[in-house]
Short mmCIF file of C-alpha atoms in Angstrom, two decimals:
data_model
loop_
_atom_site.label_atom_id
_atom_site.label_comp_id
_atom_site.label_asym_id
_atom_site.label_seq_id
_atom_site.Cartn_x
_atom_site.Cartn_y
_atom_site.Cartn_z
CA MET A 1 5.38 -18.15 -9.46
CA THR A 2 3.70 -20.77 -11.60
CA ASP A 3 3.08 -24.47 -11.18
CA ALA A 4 6.14 -26.23 -12.57
CA SER A 5 4.35 -29.53 -13.19
CA HIS A 6 3.75 -28.64 -16.84
CA ILE A 7 7.36 -27.57 -17.51
CA SER A 8 9.63 -30.21 -18.98
CA PRO A 9 12.69 -31.30 -16.98
CA LEU A 10 14.92 -29.84 -19.70
CA ASP A 11 13.20 -26.45 -19.44
CA GLN A 12 13.35 -26.60 -15.63
CA ALA A 13 17.11 -27.19 -15.81
CA ARG A 14 17.51 -24.29 -18.26
CA ILE A 15 15.51 -21.94 -16.04
CA LEU A 16 17.52 -22.88 -12.96
CA SER A 17 20.84 -22.49 -14.77
CA GLU A 18 19.79 -19.02 -15.96
CA ALA A 19 18.67 -18.06 -12.44
CA LEU A 20 21.83 -19.31 -10.71
CA PRO A 21 24.03 -16.23 -11.39
CA HIS A 22 21.31 -13.96 -9.95
CA MET A 23 20.90 -16.19 -6.92
CA GLN A 24 24.67 -16.14 -6.36
CA GLN A 25 24.80 -12.35 -6.79
CA TYR A 26 22.39 -11.87 -3.88
CA ASP A 27 23.67 -14.74 -1.70
CA GLU A 28 23.33 -13.75 1.98
CA GLU A 29 22.08 -10.28 0.96
CA THR A 30 19.05 -8.62 2.52
CA ILE A 31 16.54 -7.29 0.04
CA VAL A 32 13.49 -5.13 0.74
CA ILE A 33 10.30 -6.04 -1.10
CA LYS A 34 7.41 -3.60 -1.07
CA TYR A 35 4.16 -5.56 -1.12
CA GLY A 36 1.43 -3.04 -1.81
CA GLY A 37 -2.32 -3.11 -2.05
CA HIS A 38 -2.50 -3.74 -5.79
CA ALA A 39 -0.37 -6.87 -5.46
CA MET A 40 -2.54 -8.14 -2.62
CA GLY A 41 -5.70 -8.17 -4.71
CA ALA A 42 -6.15 -11.82 -5.66
CA GLU A 43 -5.75 -14.88 -3.44
CA ASN A 44 -3.68 -16.76 -6.04
CA THR A 45 -1.31 -13.78 -6.24
CA ALA A 46 -0.85 -13.80 -2.46
CA LYS A 47 -0.10 -17.53 -2.48
CA ALA A 48 2.42 -17.15 -5.30
CA PHE A 49 4.04 -14.24 -3.44
CA ALA A 50 4.37 -16.35 -0.29
CA ARG A 51 5.94 -19.21 -2.27
CA ASP A 52 8.39 -16.75 -3.85
CA ILE A 53 9.41 -15.42 -0.42
CA VAL A 54 10.05 -18.98 0.77
CA LEU A 55 12.13 -19.64 -2.37
CA LEU A 56 14.24 -16.55 -1.69
CA GLU A 57 14.90 -17.69 1.88
CA GLN A 58 15.80 -21.18 0.69
CA THR A 59 18.38 -19.71 -1.70
CA ALA A 60 20.17 -17.77 1.07
CA ILE A 61 18.55 -14.42 0.28
CA ASN A 62 17.03 -12.52 3.21
CA PRO A 63 13.77 -10.88 2.11
CA VAL A 64 12.22 -8.13 4.21
CA VAL A 65 8.61 -7.49 3.21
CA VAL A 66 7.06 -4.08 3.85
CA HIS A 67 3.58 -2.80 3.14
CA GLY A 68 3.11 0.82 2.24
CA GLY A 69 5.70 3.53 2.63
CA GLY A 70 6.38 3.85 -1.08
CA PRO A 71 7.27 7.57 -1.03
CA GLN A 72 9.51 7.16 2.02
CA ILE A 73 11.26 4.16 0.47
CA ALA A 74 11.81 6.06 -2.79
CA THR A 75 13.24 9.05 -0.89
CA MET A 76 15.65 6.89 1.10
CA LEU A 77 16.80 4.97 -1.98
CA LYS A 78 17.46 8.24 -3.79
CA ARG A 79 19.36 9.63 -0.82
CA LEU A 80 21.52 6.48 -0.68
CA GLY A 81 22.05 6.47 -4.44
CA ILE A 82 20.37 3.09 -4.88
CA GLN A 83 18.46 2.35 -8.08
CA SER A 84 15.05 0.79 -7.41
CA GLU A 85 14.41 -2.40 -9.36
CA PHE A 86 11.03 -3.78 -10.39
#
């Protein structure tokens, strides 16, 4: 997530209107987010990640954050026929 102070109000409105269908698609859904070691590297990345998690919760999406377990998650998704999204 980036600082929106340099984005014009018109661009902010455009971004939000483009995001709205995705936010509505996942309204009240629980999503699992794997937060691995590579993503945890830099402090600014961790802060942006935390802000993004808060944003998801504020838009009625229920994020569940897990660390590690990549192979087990991939196996379960395959077994359930769920396509992983990045």
